[in-house]
PDB file of C-alpha atoms in Angstrom:
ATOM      1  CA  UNK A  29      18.989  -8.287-100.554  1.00  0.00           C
ATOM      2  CA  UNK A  30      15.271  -7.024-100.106  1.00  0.00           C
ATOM      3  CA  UNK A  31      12.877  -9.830 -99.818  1.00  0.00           C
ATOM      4  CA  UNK A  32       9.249  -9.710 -98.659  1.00  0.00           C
ATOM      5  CA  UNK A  33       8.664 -11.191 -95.509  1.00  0.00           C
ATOM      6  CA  UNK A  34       6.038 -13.148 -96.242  1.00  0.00           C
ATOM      7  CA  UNK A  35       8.450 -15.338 -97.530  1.00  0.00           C
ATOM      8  CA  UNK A  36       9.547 -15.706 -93.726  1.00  0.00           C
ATOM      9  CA  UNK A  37       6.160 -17.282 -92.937  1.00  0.00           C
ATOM     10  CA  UNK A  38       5.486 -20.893 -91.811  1.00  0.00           C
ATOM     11  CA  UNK A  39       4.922 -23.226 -94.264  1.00  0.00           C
ATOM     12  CA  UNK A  40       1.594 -24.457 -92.638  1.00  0.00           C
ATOM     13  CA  UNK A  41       0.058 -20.736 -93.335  1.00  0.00           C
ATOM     14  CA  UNK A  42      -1.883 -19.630 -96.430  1.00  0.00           C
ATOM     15  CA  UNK A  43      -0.187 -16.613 -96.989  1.00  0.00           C
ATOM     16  CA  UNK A  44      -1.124 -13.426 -99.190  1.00  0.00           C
ATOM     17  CA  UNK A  45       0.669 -10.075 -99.752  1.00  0.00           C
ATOM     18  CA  UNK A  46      -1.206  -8.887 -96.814  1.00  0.00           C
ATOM     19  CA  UNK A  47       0.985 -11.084 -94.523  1.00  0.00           C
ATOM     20  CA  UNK A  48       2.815  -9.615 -91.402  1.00  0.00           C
ATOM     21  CA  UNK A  49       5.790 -10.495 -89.511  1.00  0.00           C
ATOM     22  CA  UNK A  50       5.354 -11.486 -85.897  1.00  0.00           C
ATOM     23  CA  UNK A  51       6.792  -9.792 -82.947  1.00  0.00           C
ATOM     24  CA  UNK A  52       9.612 -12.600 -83.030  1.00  0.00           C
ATOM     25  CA  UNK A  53      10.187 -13.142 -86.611  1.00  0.00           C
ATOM     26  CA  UNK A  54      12.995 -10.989 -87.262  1.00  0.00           C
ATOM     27  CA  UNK A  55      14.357 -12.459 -84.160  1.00  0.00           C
ATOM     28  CA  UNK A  56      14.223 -16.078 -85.770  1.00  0.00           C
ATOM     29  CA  UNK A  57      15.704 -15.223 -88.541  1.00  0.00           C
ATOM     30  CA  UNK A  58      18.460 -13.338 -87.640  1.00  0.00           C
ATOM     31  CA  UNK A  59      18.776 -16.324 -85.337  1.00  0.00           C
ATOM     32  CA  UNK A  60      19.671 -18.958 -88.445  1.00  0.00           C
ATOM     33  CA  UNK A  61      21.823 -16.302 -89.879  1.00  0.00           C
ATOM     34  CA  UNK A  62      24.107 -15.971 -87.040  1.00  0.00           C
ATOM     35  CA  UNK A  63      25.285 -19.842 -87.865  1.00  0.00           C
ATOM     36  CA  UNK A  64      26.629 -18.376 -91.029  1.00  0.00           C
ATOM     37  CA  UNK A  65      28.935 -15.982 -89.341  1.00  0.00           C
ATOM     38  CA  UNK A  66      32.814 -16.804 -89.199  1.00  0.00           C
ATOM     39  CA  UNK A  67      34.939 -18.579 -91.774  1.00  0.00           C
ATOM     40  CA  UNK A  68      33.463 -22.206 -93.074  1.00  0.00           C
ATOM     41  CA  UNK A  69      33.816 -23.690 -96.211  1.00  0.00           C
ATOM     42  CA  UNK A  70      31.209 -23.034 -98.899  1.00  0.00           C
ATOM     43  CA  UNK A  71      31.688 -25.247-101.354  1.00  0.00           C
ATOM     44  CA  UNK A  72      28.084 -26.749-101.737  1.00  0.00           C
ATOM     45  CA  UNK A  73      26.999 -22.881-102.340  1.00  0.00           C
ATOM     46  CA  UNK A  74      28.929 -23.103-105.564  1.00  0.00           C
ATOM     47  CA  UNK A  75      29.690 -25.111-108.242  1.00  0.00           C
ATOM     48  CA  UNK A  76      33.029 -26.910-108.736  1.00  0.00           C
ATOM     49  CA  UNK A  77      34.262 -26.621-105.174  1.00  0.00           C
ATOM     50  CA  UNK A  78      34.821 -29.834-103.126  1.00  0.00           C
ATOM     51  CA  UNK A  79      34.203 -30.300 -99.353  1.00  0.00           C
ATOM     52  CA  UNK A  80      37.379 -28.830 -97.546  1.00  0.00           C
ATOM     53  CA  UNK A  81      38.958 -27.143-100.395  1.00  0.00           C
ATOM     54  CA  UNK A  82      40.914 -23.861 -99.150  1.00  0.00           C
ATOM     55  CA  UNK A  83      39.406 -22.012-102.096  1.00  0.00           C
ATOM     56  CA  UNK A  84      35.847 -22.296-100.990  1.00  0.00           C
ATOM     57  CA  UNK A  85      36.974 -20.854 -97.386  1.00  0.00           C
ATOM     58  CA  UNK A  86      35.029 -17.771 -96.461  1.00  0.00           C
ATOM     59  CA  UNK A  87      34.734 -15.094 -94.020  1.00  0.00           C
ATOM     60  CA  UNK A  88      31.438 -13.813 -93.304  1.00  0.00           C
ATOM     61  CA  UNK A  89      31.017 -11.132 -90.270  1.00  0.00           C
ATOM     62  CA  UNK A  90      27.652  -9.877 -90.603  1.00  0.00           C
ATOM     63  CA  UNK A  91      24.505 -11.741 -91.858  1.00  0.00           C
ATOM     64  CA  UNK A  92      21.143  -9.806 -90.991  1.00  0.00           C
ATOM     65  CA  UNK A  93      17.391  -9.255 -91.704  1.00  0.00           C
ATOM     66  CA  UNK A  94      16.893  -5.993 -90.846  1.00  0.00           C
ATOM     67  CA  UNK A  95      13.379  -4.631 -88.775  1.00  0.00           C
ATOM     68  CA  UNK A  96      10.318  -4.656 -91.442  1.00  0.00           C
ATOM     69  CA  UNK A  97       9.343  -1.540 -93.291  1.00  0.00           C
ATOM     70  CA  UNK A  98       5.879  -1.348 -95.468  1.00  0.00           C
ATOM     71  CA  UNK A  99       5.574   0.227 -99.168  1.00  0.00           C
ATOM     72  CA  UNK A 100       2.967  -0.400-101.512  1.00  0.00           C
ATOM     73  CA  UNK A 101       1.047  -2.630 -99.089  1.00  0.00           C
ATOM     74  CA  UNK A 102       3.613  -5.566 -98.600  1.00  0.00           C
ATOM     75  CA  UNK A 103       6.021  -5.522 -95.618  1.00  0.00           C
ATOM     76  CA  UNK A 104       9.788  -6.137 -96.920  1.00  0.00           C
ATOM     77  CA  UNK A 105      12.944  -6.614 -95.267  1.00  0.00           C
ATOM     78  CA  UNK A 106      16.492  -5.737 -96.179  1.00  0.00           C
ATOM     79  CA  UNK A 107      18.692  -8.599 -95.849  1.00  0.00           C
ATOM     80  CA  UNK A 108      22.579  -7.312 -95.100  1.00  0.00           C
ATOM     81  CA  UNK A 109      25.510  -9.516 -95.525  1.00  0.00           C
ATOM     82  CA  UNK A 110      29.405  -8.347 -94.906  1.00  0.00           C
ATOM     83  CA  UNK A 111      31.661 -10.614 -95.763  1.00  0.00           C
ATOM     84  CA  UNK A 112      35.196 -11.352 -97.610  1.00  0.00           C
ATOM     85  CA  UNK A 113      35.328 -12.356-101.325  1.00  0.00           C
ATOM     86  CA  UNK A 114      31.898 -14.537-101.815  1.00  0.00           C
ATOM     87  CA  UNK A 115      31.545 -17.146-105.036  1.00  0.00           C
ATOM     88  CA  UNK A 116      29.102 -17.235-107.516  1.00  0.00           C
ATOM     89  CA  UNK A 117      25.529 -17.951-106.045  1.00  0.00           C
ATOM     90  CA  UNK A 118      26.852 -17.840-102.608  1.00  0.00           C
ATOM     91  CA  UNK A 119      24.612 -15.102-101.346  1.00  0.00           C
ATOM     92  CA  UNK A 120      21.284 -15.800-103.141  1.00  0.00           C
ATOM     93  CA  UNK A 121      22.065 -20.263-101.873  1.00  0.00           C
ATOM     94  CA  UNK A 122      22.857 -18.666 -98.213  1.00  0.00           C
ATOM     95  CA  UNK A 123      19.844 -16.497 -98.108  1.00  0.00           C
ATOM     96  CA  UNK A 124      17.440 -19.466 -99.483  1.00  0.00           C
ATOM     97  CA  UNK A 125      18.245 -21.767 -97.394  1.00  0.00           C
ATOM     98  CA  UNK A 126      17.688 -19.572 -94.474  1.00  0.00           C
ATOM     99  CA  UNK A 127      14.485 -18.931 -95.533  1.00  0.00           C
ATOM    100  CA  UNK A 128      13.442 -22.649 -95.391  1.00  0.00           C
ATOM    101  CA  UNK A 129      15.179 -22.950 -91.920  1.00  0.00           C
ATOM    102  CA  UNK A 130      12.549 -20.401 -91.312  1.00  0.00           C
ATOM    103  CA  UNK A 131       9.811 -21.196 -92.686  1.00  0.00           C
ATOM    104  CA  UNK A 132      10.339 -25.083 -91.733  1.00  0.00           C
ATOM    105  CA  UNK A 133      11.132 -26.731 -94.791  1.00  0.00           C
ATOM    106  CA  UNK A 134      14.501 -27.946 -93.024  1.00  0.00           C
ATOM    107  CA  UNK A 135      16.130 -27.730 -90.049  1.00  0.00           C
ATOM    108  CA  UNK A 136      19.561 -26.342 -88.567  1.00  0.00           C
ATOM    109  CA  UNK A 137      20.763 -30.378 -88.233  1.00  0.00           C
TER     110      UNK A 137
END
């Protein structure tokens, strides 16, 4: 998943395409990620699923944003996830709510 990572940036900034990561913002979002890690249920990633349904059981062993990389005068990110039979939407949901862990829309609670 390749996002820019001005979409990692606080949600009190102004923020332009000429936006940089800090020297701990990879860190803080590979930080949220981790909590995805392991099997949980995903059922409010999908539609149809209800809360402690086997079917919506998931195994997800790596969730990362990897180190920053600039091209055509944005800085992006490559988002990896490794995981075991995801649902429709999962990814995109996991990755968006990440992002407004990070950015401080909503917390880890």
């Amino acid at each position: 998943y390749l996002t820019p990572t001005f979409a990692f940036s606080p949600v009190t900034e102004v923020i332009n395409e000429g936006w940089r990561c800090g020297p701990d913002t990879i860190t803080d979002v590979n930080n949220v990620f981790k909590h995805y890690l392991g099997v949980h249920y995903y059922h409010n990633y999908t539609s149809g699923k209800l809360p402690m349904e086997p079917s919506s059981q998931r195994y997800i062993m790596e969730f990362e944003a990897g180190q920053p990389f600039e091209k055509h005068g944005m800085e992006w990110s490559v988002v990896r996830v490794k995981g075991q039979s995801f649902m429709l939407h999962q990814i995109r949901k996991m990755v968006g709510l990440g992002i407004s862990i990070v950015r401080g829309h909503t917390s880890l609670k």
